[in-house]
Short mmCIF file of N, CA and C in Angstrom, two decimals:
data_model
loop_
_atom_site.label_atom_id
_atom_site.label_comp_id
_atom_site.label_asym_id
_atom_site.label_seq_id
_atom_site.Cartn_x
_atom_site.Cartn_y
_atom_site.Cartn_z
N MET A 1 -39.62 8.22 -37.24
CA MET A 1 -38.42 8.64 -36.75
C MET A 1 -36.71 8.77 -37.74
N LYS A 2 -36.21 7.82 -38.05
CA LYS A 2 -35.50 7.58 -39.38
C LYS A 2 -35.17 8.65 -39.85
N ARG A 3 -36.78 8.50 -40.80
CA ARG A 3 -36.54 9.75 -42.06
C ARG A 3 -36.57 10.99 -41.58
N ALA A 4 -36.91 11.53 -40.45
CA ALA A 4 -36.81 12.61 -39.69
C ALA A 4 -35.22 13.35 -39.14
N ILE A 5 -34.52 12.07 -38.77
CA ILE A 5 -33.09 12.34 -38.34
C ILE A 5 -32.65 12.82 -40.17
N VAL A 6 -32.69 11.80 -40.76
CA VAL A 6 -32.09 12.16 -42.02
C VAL A 6 -32.45 13.50 -42.67
N LEU A 7 -33.54 14.17 -42.72
CA LEU A 7 -34.36 15.25 -42.86
C LEU A 7 -33.57 16.72 -42.63
N ALA A 8 -33.19 16.45 -41.08
CA ALA A 8 -32.77 17.06 -40.21
C ALA A 8 -31.35 17.12 -40.71
N VAL A 9 -30.30 16.15 -40.70
CA VAL A 9 -29.18 16.13 -41.16
C VAL A 9 -28.98 16.76 -42.20
N PHE A 10 -30.15 16.76 -43.56
CA PHE A 10 -30.26 17.14 -45.05
C PHE A 10 -30.05 18.92 -44.71
N CYS A 11 -31.11 18.98 -44.07
CA CYS A 11 -31.28 20.71 -43.70
C CYS A 11 -30.12 21.35 -43.22
N LEU A 12 -29.38 20.76 -42.29
CA LEU A 12 -28.34 21.46 -41.29
C LEU A 12 -27.44 21.50 -42.60
N GLY A 13 -26.95 20.37 -43.35
CA GLY A 13 -25.78 20.56 -44.47
C GLY A 13 -26.07 21.53 -45.15
N LEU A 14 -27.54 21.59 -45.80
CA LEU A 14 -27.87 22.89 -46.19
C LEU A 14 -27.60 24.19 -46.08
N VAL A 15 -28.19 24.72 -44.81
CA VAL A 15 -27.79 25.55 -43.89
C VAL A 15 -26.29 25.57 -43.88
N GLY A 16 -25.52 24.84 -43.63
CA GLY A 16 -24.17 25.08 -43.86
C GLY A 16 -23.14 25.32 -44.54
N ILE A 17 -23.89 24.79 -45.96
CA ILE A 17 -23.66 25.46 -47.40
C ILE A 17 -23.60 27.38 -47.50
N ALA A 18 -25.27 27.47 -47.47
CA ALA A 18 -25.34 28.81 -47.40
C ALA A 18 -25.17 29.73 -47.02
N MET A 19 -24.63 29.20 -45.55
CA MET A 19 -23.44 29.97 -44.42
C MET A 19 -22.16 30.24 -45.33
N MET A 20 -21.61 28.95 -45.63
CA MET A 20 -20.17 29.26 -46.20
C MET A 20 -20.10 30.45 -47.60
N ASN A 21 -21.37 29.68 -48.20
CA ASN A 21 -21.24 30.82 -49.62
C ASN A 21 -21.51 31.92 -49.37
N ASN A 22 -22.00 32.54 -48.19
CA ASN A 22 -21.89 34.19 -48.36
C ASN A 22 -21.46 34.32 -46.81
N ALA A 23 -20.21 33.47 -46.81
CA ALA A 23 -19.19 34.11 -45.80
C ALA A 23 -18.52 35.18 -46.56
N ARG A 24 -17.76 35.94 -45.70
CA ARG A 24 -16.81 37.06 -46.53
C ARG A 24 -15.88 36.55 -46.92
N GLY A 25 -15.42 36.79 -48.31
CA GLY A 25 -13.87 36.60 -48.50
C GLY A 25 -13.83 35.35 -49.02
N VAL A 26 -14.87 34.31 -49.02
CA VAL A 26 -14.83 32.90 -49.58
C VAL A 26 -14.65 32.92 -51.24
N ALA A 27 -13.50 32.06 -51.70
CA ALA A 27 -13.16 31.99 -52.59
C ALA A 27 -14.58 31.34 -53.54
N ARG A 28 -14.77 31.70 -55.11
CA ARG A 28 -15.92 31.06 -55.57
C ARG A 28 -15.58 30.07 -56.56
N SER A 29 -15.60 29.09 -57.11
CA SER A 29 -15.24 28.20 -58.19
C SER A 29 -15.58 29.06 -59.63
N VAL A 30 -14.84 28.88 -60.48
CA VAL A 30 -14.85 29.65 -61.71
C VAL A 30 -15.85 28.62 -62.47
N ALA A 31 -16.51 28.81 -63.66
CA ALA A 31 -17.16 28.09 -64.63
C ALA A 31 -16.16 26.75 -65.40
N THR A 32 -14.76 27.88 -65.81
CA THR A 32 -14.28 27.49 -66.66
C THR A 32 -12.65 26.99 -65.97
N GLY A 33 -12.30 25.69 -65.97
CA GLY A 33 -11.00 24.89 -65.39
C GLY A 33 -11.62 24.55 -63.66
N GLY A 34 -12.11 25.18 -63.30
CA GLY A 34 -12.65 24.47 -61.85
C GLY A 34 -11.08 25.55 -60.91
N ALA A 35 -11.07 26.57 -61.45
CA ALA A 35 -10.13 27.48 -60.98
C ALA A 35 -10.86 28.47 -59.59
N SER A 36 -9.59 28.99 -58.80
CA SER A 36 -10.44 29.93 -57.83
C SER A 36 -10.88 31.31 -58.03
N ALA A 37 -11.49 31.92 -58.11
CA ALA A 37 -11.61 33.11 -58.36
C ALA A 37 -11.35 34.10 -57.07
N VAL A 38 -10.66 35.01 -56.92
CA VAL A 38 -10.10 35.63 -55.74
C VAL A 38 -10.89 37.22 -56.14
N ASP A 39 -11.58 37.59 -54.73
CA ASP A 39 -12.14 39.04 -55.06
C ASP A 39 -11.07 40.06 -54.90
N ALA A 40 -10.51 40.89 -55.65
CA ALA A 40 -9.32 41.56 -55.92
C ALA A 40 -9.58 42.44 -55.09
N LYS A 41 -10.72 42.99 -54.67
CA LYS A 41 -10.83 44.25 -53.63
C LYS A 41 -11.18 43.83 -52.57
N LYS A 42 -10.93 42.65 -51.93
CA LYS A 42 -11.31 41.94 -50.74
C LYS A 42 -9.88 41.34 -50.06
N LYS A 43 -9.00 40.76 -51.03
CA LYS A 43 -7.40 40.47 -50.87
C LYS A 43 -6.60 41.04 -51.58
N PRO A 44 -5.63 41.66 -50.48
CA PRO A 44 -4.32 42.47 -51.49
C PRO A 44 -3.69 40.94 -51.77
N ILE A 45 -3.55 39.99 -51.62
CA ILE A 45 -2.98 38.76 -52.24
C ILE A 45 -2.83 38.80 -54.09
N SER A 46 -4.39 39.14 -53.96
CA SER A 46 -4.67 39.17 -55.66
C SER A 46 -3.37 40.02 -56.63
N ASP A 47 -2.86 40.58 -55.98
CA ASP A 47 -1.75 41.52 -56.66
C ASP A 47 -0.79 40.44 -57.45
N LEU A 48 -1.05 38.93 -56.43
CA LEU A 48 0.47 38.39 -57.55
C LEU A 48 -0.22 36.91 -57.82
N ALA A 49 -1.63 37.30 -58.02
CA ALA A 49 -2.33 36.08 -59.06
C ALA A 49 -1.77 35.77 -59.85
N TRP A 50 -1.22 36.95 -60.76
CA TRP A 50 -0.89 36.69 -62.20
C TRP A 50 0.33 35.44 -62.01
N LEU A 51 1.09 35.44 -60.97
CA LEU A 51 1.94 34.26 -61.24
C LEU A 51 1.43 32.92 -60.68
N VAL A 52 -0.02 32.34 -60.91
CA VAL A 52 -0.50 31.21 -60.38
C VAL A 52 -0.69 30.57 -61.83
N GLY A 53 0.16 29.01 -62.12
CA GLY A 53 -0.79 28.55 -62.85
C GLY A 53 0.76 28.62 -63.83
N GLY A 54 0.62 27.03 -64.73
CA GLY A 54 1.82 26.55 -64.99
C GLY A 54 3.10 26.37 -64.41
N VAL A 55 4.33 26.57 -65.08
CA VAL A 55 5.22 26.06 -64.40
C VAL A 55 6.53 27.37 -65.52
N TRP A 56 7.09 27.86 -64.24
CA TRP A 56 7.95 29.18 -64.57
C TRP A 56 9.18 28.65 -64.86
N THR A 57 9.86 28.80 -65.63
CA THR A 57 11.01 27.73 -65.88
C THR A 57 12.34 28.82 -66.18
N ALA A 58 13.54 28.80 -65.67
CA ALA A 58 14.67 29.75 -66.00
C ALA A 58 16.06 28.96 -66.40
N ASP A 59 16.61 29.29 -67.01
CA ASP A 59 18.01 28.42 -67.82
C ASP A 59 18.76 28.72 -66.87
N ALA A 60 19.16 27.36 -66.16
CA ALA A 60 20.23 27.31 -65.28
C ALA A 60 21.76 27.21 -65.47
N SER A 61 21.89 26.84 -66.71
CA SER A 61 22.64 25.81 -67.52
C SER A 61 24.22 26.41 -67.51
N LYS A 62 24.14 27.94 -67.21
CA LYS A 62 25.81 28.56 -66.98
C LYS A 62 26.06 28.69 -65.39
N MET A 63 25.29 27.86 -64.72
CA MET A 63 25.69 27.84 -63.44
C MET A 63 26.69 26.71 -62.77
N GLY A 64 26.71 25.84 -64.01
CA GLY A 64 27.49 24.61 -64.19
C GLY A 64 27.21 23.57 -62.97
N ASP A 65 28.09 22.66 -63.00
CA ASP A 65 27.89 21.59 -62.20
C ASP A 65 26.06 20.90 -62.23
N GLY A 66 26.15 20.59 -64.01
CA GLY A 66 25.23 19.92 -64.37
C GLY A 66 23.94 20.89 -64.58
N MET A 67 23.88 21.87 -63.81
CA MET A 67 21.79 22.54 -63.72
C MET A 67 21.73 22.35 -65.67
N LYS A 68 20.57 22.21 -65.23
CA LYS A 68 19.79 22.76 -66.64
C LYS A 68 19.23 23.45 -66.46
N ARG A 69 18.04 23.62 -65.20
CA ARG A 69 17.00 24.47 -65.57
C ARG A 69 16.47 25.16 -63.87
N ILE A 70 16.01 25.75 -63.39
CA ILE A 70 15.23 26.05 -62.37
C ILE A 70 13.41 25.91 -62.43
N GLU A 71 13.01 25.66 -62.07
CA GLU A 71 11.40 25.13 -62.07
C GLU A 71 10.79 25.88 -60.61
N THR A 72 9.87 26.98 -61.19
CA THR A 72 9.13 27.41 -60.01
C THR A 72 7.67 27.45 -60.05
N ARG A 73 6.58 26.74 -59.31
CA ARG A 73 5.30 26.77 -59.45
C ARG A 73 4.43 27.41 -58.23
N TYR A 74 3.45 28.44 -58.51
CA TYR A 74 2.75 28.63 -58.15
C TYR A 74 1.44 28.68 -58.06
N VAL A 75 0.78 27.89 -56.93
CA VAL A 75 -0.73 27.77 -56.61
C VAL A 75 -1.38 28.36 -55.62
N TRP A 76 -2.63 28.76 -55.70
CA TRP A 76 -3.92 29.19 -54.50
C TRP A 76 -3.84 27.71 -53.64
N SER A 77 -3.64 28.49 -52.50
CA SER A 77 -4.20 27.57 -51.75
C SER A 77 -5.52 27.29 -51.85
N ASP A 78 -5.51 26.14 -51.19
CA ASP A 78 -7.35 25.77 -51.08
C ASP A 78 -8.31 26.55 -50.99
N ASN A 79 -8.33 27.74 -49.73
CA ASN A 79 -9.18 28.32 -49.40
C ASN A 79 -9.11 29.70 -50.06
N SER A 80 -7.74 29.70 -51.42
CA SER A 80 -7.61 31.28 -51.98
C SER A 80 -7.28 32.03 -51.10
N ALA A 81 -6.49 31.91 -50.04
CA ALA A 81 -6.17 33.20 -48.87
C ALA A 81 -4.59 33.52 -49.05
N PHE A 82 -4.03 32.00 -49.73
CA PHE A 82 -2.27 32.36 -49.74
C PHE A 82 -2.02 32.00 -50.98
N ILE A 83 -0.64 32.29 -51.50
CA ILE A 83 -0.44 31.17 -52.40
C ILE A 83 0.84 30.53 -52.78
N ARG A 84 1.02 29.75 -52.84
CA ARG A 84 2.26 28.32 -52.40
C ARG A 84 2.92 28.86 -53.19
N PHE A 85 4.18 28.46 -53.00
CA PHE A 85 5.60 28.17 -54.25
C PHE A 85 6.13 27.07 -53.87
N THR A 86 6.72 26.71 -54.85
CA THR A 86 7.97 25.35 -54.66
C THR A 86 8.76 25.58 -55.57
N THR A 87 9.92 25.69 -55.30
CA THR A 87 11.49 25.70 -56.31
C THR A 87 12.52 24.23 -56.79
N HIS A 88 12.47 23.68 -57.63
CA HIS A 88 13.04 23.05 -58.02
C HIS A 88 14.21 22.83 -58.96
N PHE A 89 15.28 22.39 -58.49
CA PHE A 89 16.30 22.65 -59.15
C PHE A 89 16.84 21.17 -60.04
N VAL A 90 16.64 21.44 -61.50
CA VAL A 90 16.56 20.13 -62.08
C VAL A 90 18.21 20.12 -62.95
N SER A 91 18.89 19.39 -61.99
CA SER A 91 20.41 18.99 -62.80
C SER A 91 20.31 17.29 -63.91
N ASP A 92 21.68 17.32 -64.07
CA ASP A 92 22.12 15.98 -64.87
C ASP A 92 21.77 15.11 -63.64
N LYS A 93 22.16 15.24 -62.53
CA LYS A 93 21.73 14.44 -61.62
C LYS A 93 20.40 13.85 -61.45
N GLY A 94 19.41 14.89 -61.52
CA GLY A 94 17.83 14.97 -60.81
C GLY A 94 17.30 15.92 -60.37
N THR A 95 16.53 15.79 -59.95
CA THR A 95 15.00 16.92 -60.01
C THR A 95 16.16 17.40 -58.24
N ALA A 96 16.26 18.22 -57.32
CA ALA A 96 16.45 19.10 -56.14
C ALA A 96 15.11 19.59 -55.99
N LYS A 97 14.36 19.29 -54.82
CA LYS A 97 12.92 20.10 -54.49
C LYS A 97 13.70 20.86 -53.27
N THR A 98 13.94 22.32 -53.96
CA THR A 98 15.03 23.04 -52.90
C THR A 98 14.39 23.84 -52.50
N TYR A 99 13.22 24.84 -52.45
CA TYR A 99 12.36 25.74 -51.80
C TYR A 99 10.49 25.60 -51.77
N ASP A 100 10.24 25.67 -50.77
CA ASP A 100 8.62 25.67 -50.20
C ASP A 100 7.91 26.40 -49.52
N GLY A 101 7.43 27.42 -49.89
CA GLY A 101 6.95 28.21 -49.36
C GLY A 101 5.57 29.16 -49.67
N ASN A 102 5.35 30.30 -49.03
CA ASN A 102 4.00 30.65 -49.32
C ASN A 102 4.15 32.40 -49.43
N PHE A 103 3.19 32.91 -50.01
CA PHE A 103 3.27 34.55 -50.29
C PHE A 103 1.62 34.89 -49.37
N PHE A 104 1.64 35.60 -48.11
CA PHE A 104 -0.04 35.88 -47.93
C PHE A 104 -0.18 37.09 -47.47
N TRP A 105 -1.38 37.65 -47.19
CA TRP A 105 -1.02 39.14 -46.24
C TRP A 105 -1.06 38.74 -45.58
N GLU A 106 -0.51 39.98 -44.66
CA GLU A 106 0.16 40.36 -43.05
C GLU A 106 -0.90 41.51 -42.49
N PRO A 107 -2.31 40.85 -41.79
CA PRO A 107 -3.16 42.07 -41.71
C PRO A 107 -2.71 42.90 -40.36
N GLU A 108 -1.80 42.18 -39.69
CA GLU A 108 -1.17 43.12 -38.26
C GLU A 108 -0.41 44.38 -38.99
N LYS A 109 0.52 44.04 -39.86
CA LYS A 109 1.40 44.86 -40.77
C LYS A 109 0.81 45.61 -41.75
N SER A 110 -0.33 45.18 -42.08
CA SER A 110 -1.18 45.71 -43.42
C SER A 110 0.01 45.78 -44.77
N GLN A 111 0.46 44.42 -44.72
CA GLN A 111 1.87 44.50 -45.94
C GLN A 111 1.55 42.89 -46.52
N LEU A 112 1.82 42.76 -47.54
CA LEU A 112 2.22 41.20 -48.27
C LEU A 112 3.51 41.09 -47.66
N ALA A 113 3.81 39.48 -47.80
CA ALA A 113 4.76 39.00 -46.78
C ALA A 113 4.83 37.53 -47.63
N MET A 114 6.14 36.84 -47.23
CA MET A 114 6.61 35.48 -47.60
C MET A 114 7.56 34.77 -46.72
N TRP A 115 7.04 33.59 -46.71
CA TRP A 115 8.10 32.62 -45.91
C TRP A 115 8.62 31.46 -46.96
N TYR A 116 9.50 30.99 -46.58
CA TYR A 116 9.88 29.79 -46.96
C TYR A 116 10.58 29.13 -46.57
N MET A 117 11.05 27.06 -46.44
CA MET A 117 11.57 26.69 -45.88
C MET A 117 12.81 26.00 -47.33
N ASP A 118 13.84 26.13 -47.41
CA ASP A 118 14.87 24.96 -48.09
C ASP A 118 14.91 24.10 -47.57
N TYR A 119 15.98 22.93 -48.56
CA TYR A 119 15.88 21.87 -48.03
C TYR A 119 17.01 21.55 -47.41
N ALA A 120 17.55 22.37 -46.17
CA ALA A 120 18.54 21.73 -44.89
C ALA A 120 17.38 22.66 -43.75
N ASN A 121 16.02 23.09 -43.97
CA ASN A 121 15.51 23.48 -43.00
C ASN A 121 15.43 25.17 -42.41
N GLU A 122 16.51 25.96 -43.37
CA GLU A 122 16.28 26.92 -42.74
C GLU A 122 15.09 27.68 -43.35
N ILE A 123 14.50 28.54 -42.47
CA ILE A 123 13.34 29.14 -42.77
C ILE A 123 13.96 30.65 -42.56
N VAL A 124 13.43 31.22 -44.42
CA VAL A 124 13.43 33.00 -44.52
C VAL A 124 12.25 33.17 -44.72
N GLN A 125 12.19 34.57 -44.22
CA GLN A 125 10.70 35.24 -43.98
C GLN A 125 10.93 36.52 -44.34
N GLY A 126 9.69 37.44 -44.97
CA GLY A 126 10.33 38.84 -45.14
C GLY A 126 8.99 39.38 -45.59
N PRO A 127 8.91 40.72 -45.77
CA PRO A 127 7.92 41.68 -46.53
C PRO A 127 8.09 41.66 -47.74
N VAL A 128 6.91 41.76 -48.09
CA VAL A 128 6.84 41.76 -50.02
C VAL A 128 6.21 43.30 -50.44
N ALA A 129 6.48 43.91 -51.31
CA ALA A 129 6.39 45.08 -51.79
C ALA A 129 6.27 45.43 -52.95
N ILE A 130 4.75 45.71 -53.80
CA ILE A 130 4.81 45.78 -55.10
C ILE A 130 4.60 47.38 -55.44
N SER A 131 5.39 47.87 -56.41
CA SER A 131 5.57 48.98 -57.11
C SER A 131 5.23 48.49 -58.67
N GLY A 132 4.34 49.08 -59.49
CA GLY A 132 3.82 48.80 -60.41
C GLY A 132 4.19 47.35 -61.03
N GLU A 133 5.01 46.87 -62.24
CA GLU A 133 5.50 45.81 -62.40
C GLU A 133 6.72 45.43 -61.61
N THR A 134 7.27 45.81 -59.94
CA THR A 134 8.53 45.10 -59.76
C THR A 134 7.73 44.95 -58.11
N THR A 135 8.01 43.25 -58.21
CA THR A 135 7.93 43.05 -56.87
C THR A 135 9.17 42.74 -55.91
N LYS A 136 9.12 43.53 -54.79
CA LYS A 136 10.70 42.99 -54.22
C LYS A 136 10.19 42.62 -52.80
N LEU A 137 11.01 41.55 -52.48
CA LEU A 137 11.01 40.54 -51.43
C LEU A 137 12.12 40.75 -50.50
N SER A 138 12.33 40.99 -49.50
CA SER A 138 13.32 41.54 -48.53
C SER A 138 13.46 40.32 -47.44
N PHE A 139 14.49 40.46 -47.25
CA PHE A 139 15.01 38.78 -45.94
C PHE A 139 16.31 38.83 -45.79
N HIS A 140 16.35 38.16 -44.62
CA HIS A 140 17.55 37.76 -43.92
C HIS A 140 17.79 36.38 -44.30
N ALA A 141 19.00 36.09 -44.85
CA ALA A 141 19.05 35.10 -45.26
C ALA A 141 20.60 34.07 -45.12
N THR A 142 21.20 32.58 -45.44
CA THR A 142 22.59 32.57 -45.70
C THR A 142 22.88 33.08 -47.37
N ASP A 143 24.14 33.84 -47.57
CA ASP A 143 24.60 33.98 -48.37
C ASP A 143 25.30 32.69 -48.81
N PHE A 144 25.95 32.78 -50.51
CA PHE A 144 26.51 31.98 -51.25
C PHE A 144 27.97 31.29 -50.15
N ALA A 145 28.56 32.50 -49.55
CA ALA A 145 29.44 31.87 -48.85
C ALA A 145 29.12 31.52 -47.20
N GLY A 146 28.03 31.31 -47.33
CA GLY A 146 27.63 30.69 -45.97
C GLY A 146 27.17 31.65 -44.93
N LYS A 147 27.37 32.82 -44.89
CA LYS A 147 27.34 34.09 -43.64
C LYS A 147 26.30 34.42 -43.84
N PRO A 148 25.61 34.77 -42.55
CA PRO A 148 23.91 35.41 -42.99
C PRO A 148 24.12 36.87 -43.23
N ALA A 149 23.12 37.20 -43.85
CA ALA A 149 23.42 38.52 -44.73
C ALA A 149 22.01 38.83 -44.80
N ASP A 150 21.43 40.24 -45.50
CA ASP A 150 20.77 40.98 -45.57
C ASP A 150 20.46 40.52 -47.42
N MET A 151 19.01 40.24 -47.80
CA MET A 151 19.06 39.85 -49.26
C MET A 151 17.46 40.99 -49.70
N GLN A 152 17.85 40.73 -51.02
CA GLN A 152 16.63 41.39 -51.66
C GLN A 152 16.49 40.35 -52.87
N VAL A 153 14.95 40.23 -53.37
CA VAL A 153 14.85 39.53 -54.80
C VAL A 153 14.04 40.67 -55.34
N GLU A 154 14.08 40.85 -56.65
CA GLU A 154 13.27 41.84 -57.49
C GLU A 154 12.78 40.97 -58.37
N VAL A 155 11.59 40.68 -58.48
CA VAL A 155 11.01 39.89 -59.66
C VAL A 155 10.16 41.30 -60.73
N LEU A 156 10.47 41.62 -61.96
CA LEU A 156 10.24 42.55 -63.40
C LEU A 156 9.44 41.47 -63.78
N ARG A 157 8.07 41.85 -63.78
CA ARG A 157 7.11 41.41 -64.64
C ARG A 157 7.26 41.95 -66.43
N LYS A 158 7.69 40.79 -66.88
CA LYS A 158 7.63 41.84 -68.28
C LYS A 158 6.24 41.96 -69.43
N THR A 159 5.92 40.22 -69.11
CA THR A 159 4.75 40.48 -69.64
C THR A 159 3.99 38.85 -68.26
N ASN A 160 2.63 38.87 -69.01
CA ASN A 160 2.06 37.67 -68.10
C ASN A 160 2.57 36.76 -68.22
N ASP A 161 3.17 36.26 -69.08
CA ASP A 161 4.00 35.12 -68.76
C ASP A 161 5.95 35.05 -68.94
N LYS A 162 6.32 36.06 -68.64
CA LYS A 162 8.00 36.50 -67.98
C LYS A 162 8.44 37.33 -67.30
N TYR A 163 9.09 36.97 -66.74
CA TYR A 163 9.49 37.84 -65.59
C TYR A 163 11.08 37.48 -65.61
N GLN A 164 11.95 39.09 -64.61
CA GLN A 164 13.00 38.99 -64.39
C GLN A 164 13.14 38.73 -63.08
N TRP A 165 14.00 37.91 -62.49
CA TRP A 165 14.58 37.55 -60.83
C TRP A 165 15.72 38.04 -60.84
N THR A 166 15.93 39.06 -59.93
CA THR A 166 17.25 39.35 -59.83
C THR A 166 17.54 39.34 -58.00
N LEU A 167 18.59 38.60 -58.00
CA LEU A 167 18.95 38.51 -56.23
C LEU A 167 20.38 39.11 -55.96
N GLU A 168 20.23 39.99 -54.93
CA GLU A 168 21.04 41.39 -54.24
C GLU A 168 21.04 40.78 -52.67
N GLU A 169 22.61 41.53 -52.57
CA GLU A 169 23.24 40.93 -51.36
C GLU A 169 23.47 42.56 -50.62
N LYS A 170 23.17 43.05 -49.49
CA LYS A 170 23.56 44.20 -48.92
C LYS A 170 24.85 43.94 -49.14
N VAL A 171 25.95 44.89 -49.12
CA VAL A 171 27.27 45.24 -48.54
C VAL A 171 27.82 46.25 -48.33
N GLY A 172 28.14 46.75 -47.19
CA GLY A 172 27.56 48.00 -46.88
C GLY A 172 26.35 48.62 -46.61
N ASP A 173 26.93 49.87 -47.79
CA ASP A 173 25.30 51.16 -48.28
C ASP A 173 24.99 50.89 -49.12
N THR A 174 25.19 49.72 -50.10
CA THR A 174 24.93 49.17 -51.03
C THR A 174 24.36 47.75 -51.46
N TRP A 175 23.74 47.41 -52.84
CA TRP A 175 23.22 46.26 -53.00
C TRP A 175 23.82 45.72 -53.82
N LYS A 176 24.57 44.14 -53.92
CA LYS A 176 25.60 43.90 -54.88
C LYS A 176 24.50 42.85 -55.53
N GLN A 177 24.26 42.99 -57.08
CA GLN A 177 23.82 41.83 -57.39
C GLN A 177 24.65 40.82 -57.26
N LEU A 178 23.73 39.30 -57.37
CA LEU A 178 24.34 37.93 -56.93
C LEU A 178 23.96 37.53 -58.50
N ALA A 179 22.23 37.25 -58.62
CA ALA A 179 22.42 36.67 -59.67
C ALA A 179 21.01 37.24 -60.65
N THR A 180 20.81 37.02 -61.94
CA THR A 180 19.82 37.23 -62.62
C THR A 180 19.04 35.91 -63.67
N LEU A 181 18.26 35.54 -63.34
CA LEU A 181 17.32 35.01 -64.46
C LEU A 181 16.12 35.49 -65.00
N GLU A 182 15.76 34.75 -66.17
CA GLU A 182 14.46 35.08 -66.74
C GLU A 182 13.98 34.04 -66.87
N TYR A 183 12.52 33.80 -66.06
CA TYR A 183 11.64 32.95 -66.34
C TYR A 183 10.61 33.16 -67.32
N VAL A 184 10.26 32.20 -67.89
CA VAL A 184 9.32 31.90 -68.60
C VAL A 184 8.12 31.09 -68.68
N ARG A 185 6.62 31.36 -68.26
CA ARG A 185 5.74 30.24 -68.13
C ARG A 185 5.25 29.40 -69.20
N THR A 186 5.36 28.12 -68.84
CA THR A 186 4.33 27.11 -69.82
C THR A 186 3.59 26.28 -69.10
N ALA A 187 2.37 25.89 -70.07
CA ALA A 187 1.79 25.00 -69.30
C ALA A 187 2.37 23.70 -68.42
N GLU A 188 1.69 23.19 -68.09
CA GLU A 188 2.19 22.15 -66.67
C GLU A 188 2.03 20.69 -67.54
#
């Protein structure tokens, strides 16, 4: 009887594994490095896969106040359904864990989107549009003067390990550039 129960549990486990491996959209382990491979034909989020891995660093020393650099990390979620990102501001005083968010596919709107929460618990969200080497994030957030504003970030991919990040605020009918940084990827 005990042997029959063990065999039944084992068989159910095998059936479960087989079902998971045959499920549509399941990420499969890549033989090299244990990273997740994402089927680009099935998941639009794959258009942002080039960001994943390493540490993206921008020189922030010109910002003053002892700022040294900004570090952003992009990693796949455990199920490879979205990309998580974290942004840390590194200064003479230490590291401030400033932003934590996600890029994801929004099926109801048939578009990529993002949301993140900052250190003060403000949630920012909006659509993500990709055109060639440019990724545009549009959102409503608090500007540098502490006022609510329409904003956008353009990420211009220069190489697989370098991008230009530009923040703009809508002023009247035009967009005013607030900041531009160049990010370079290095190994973790």
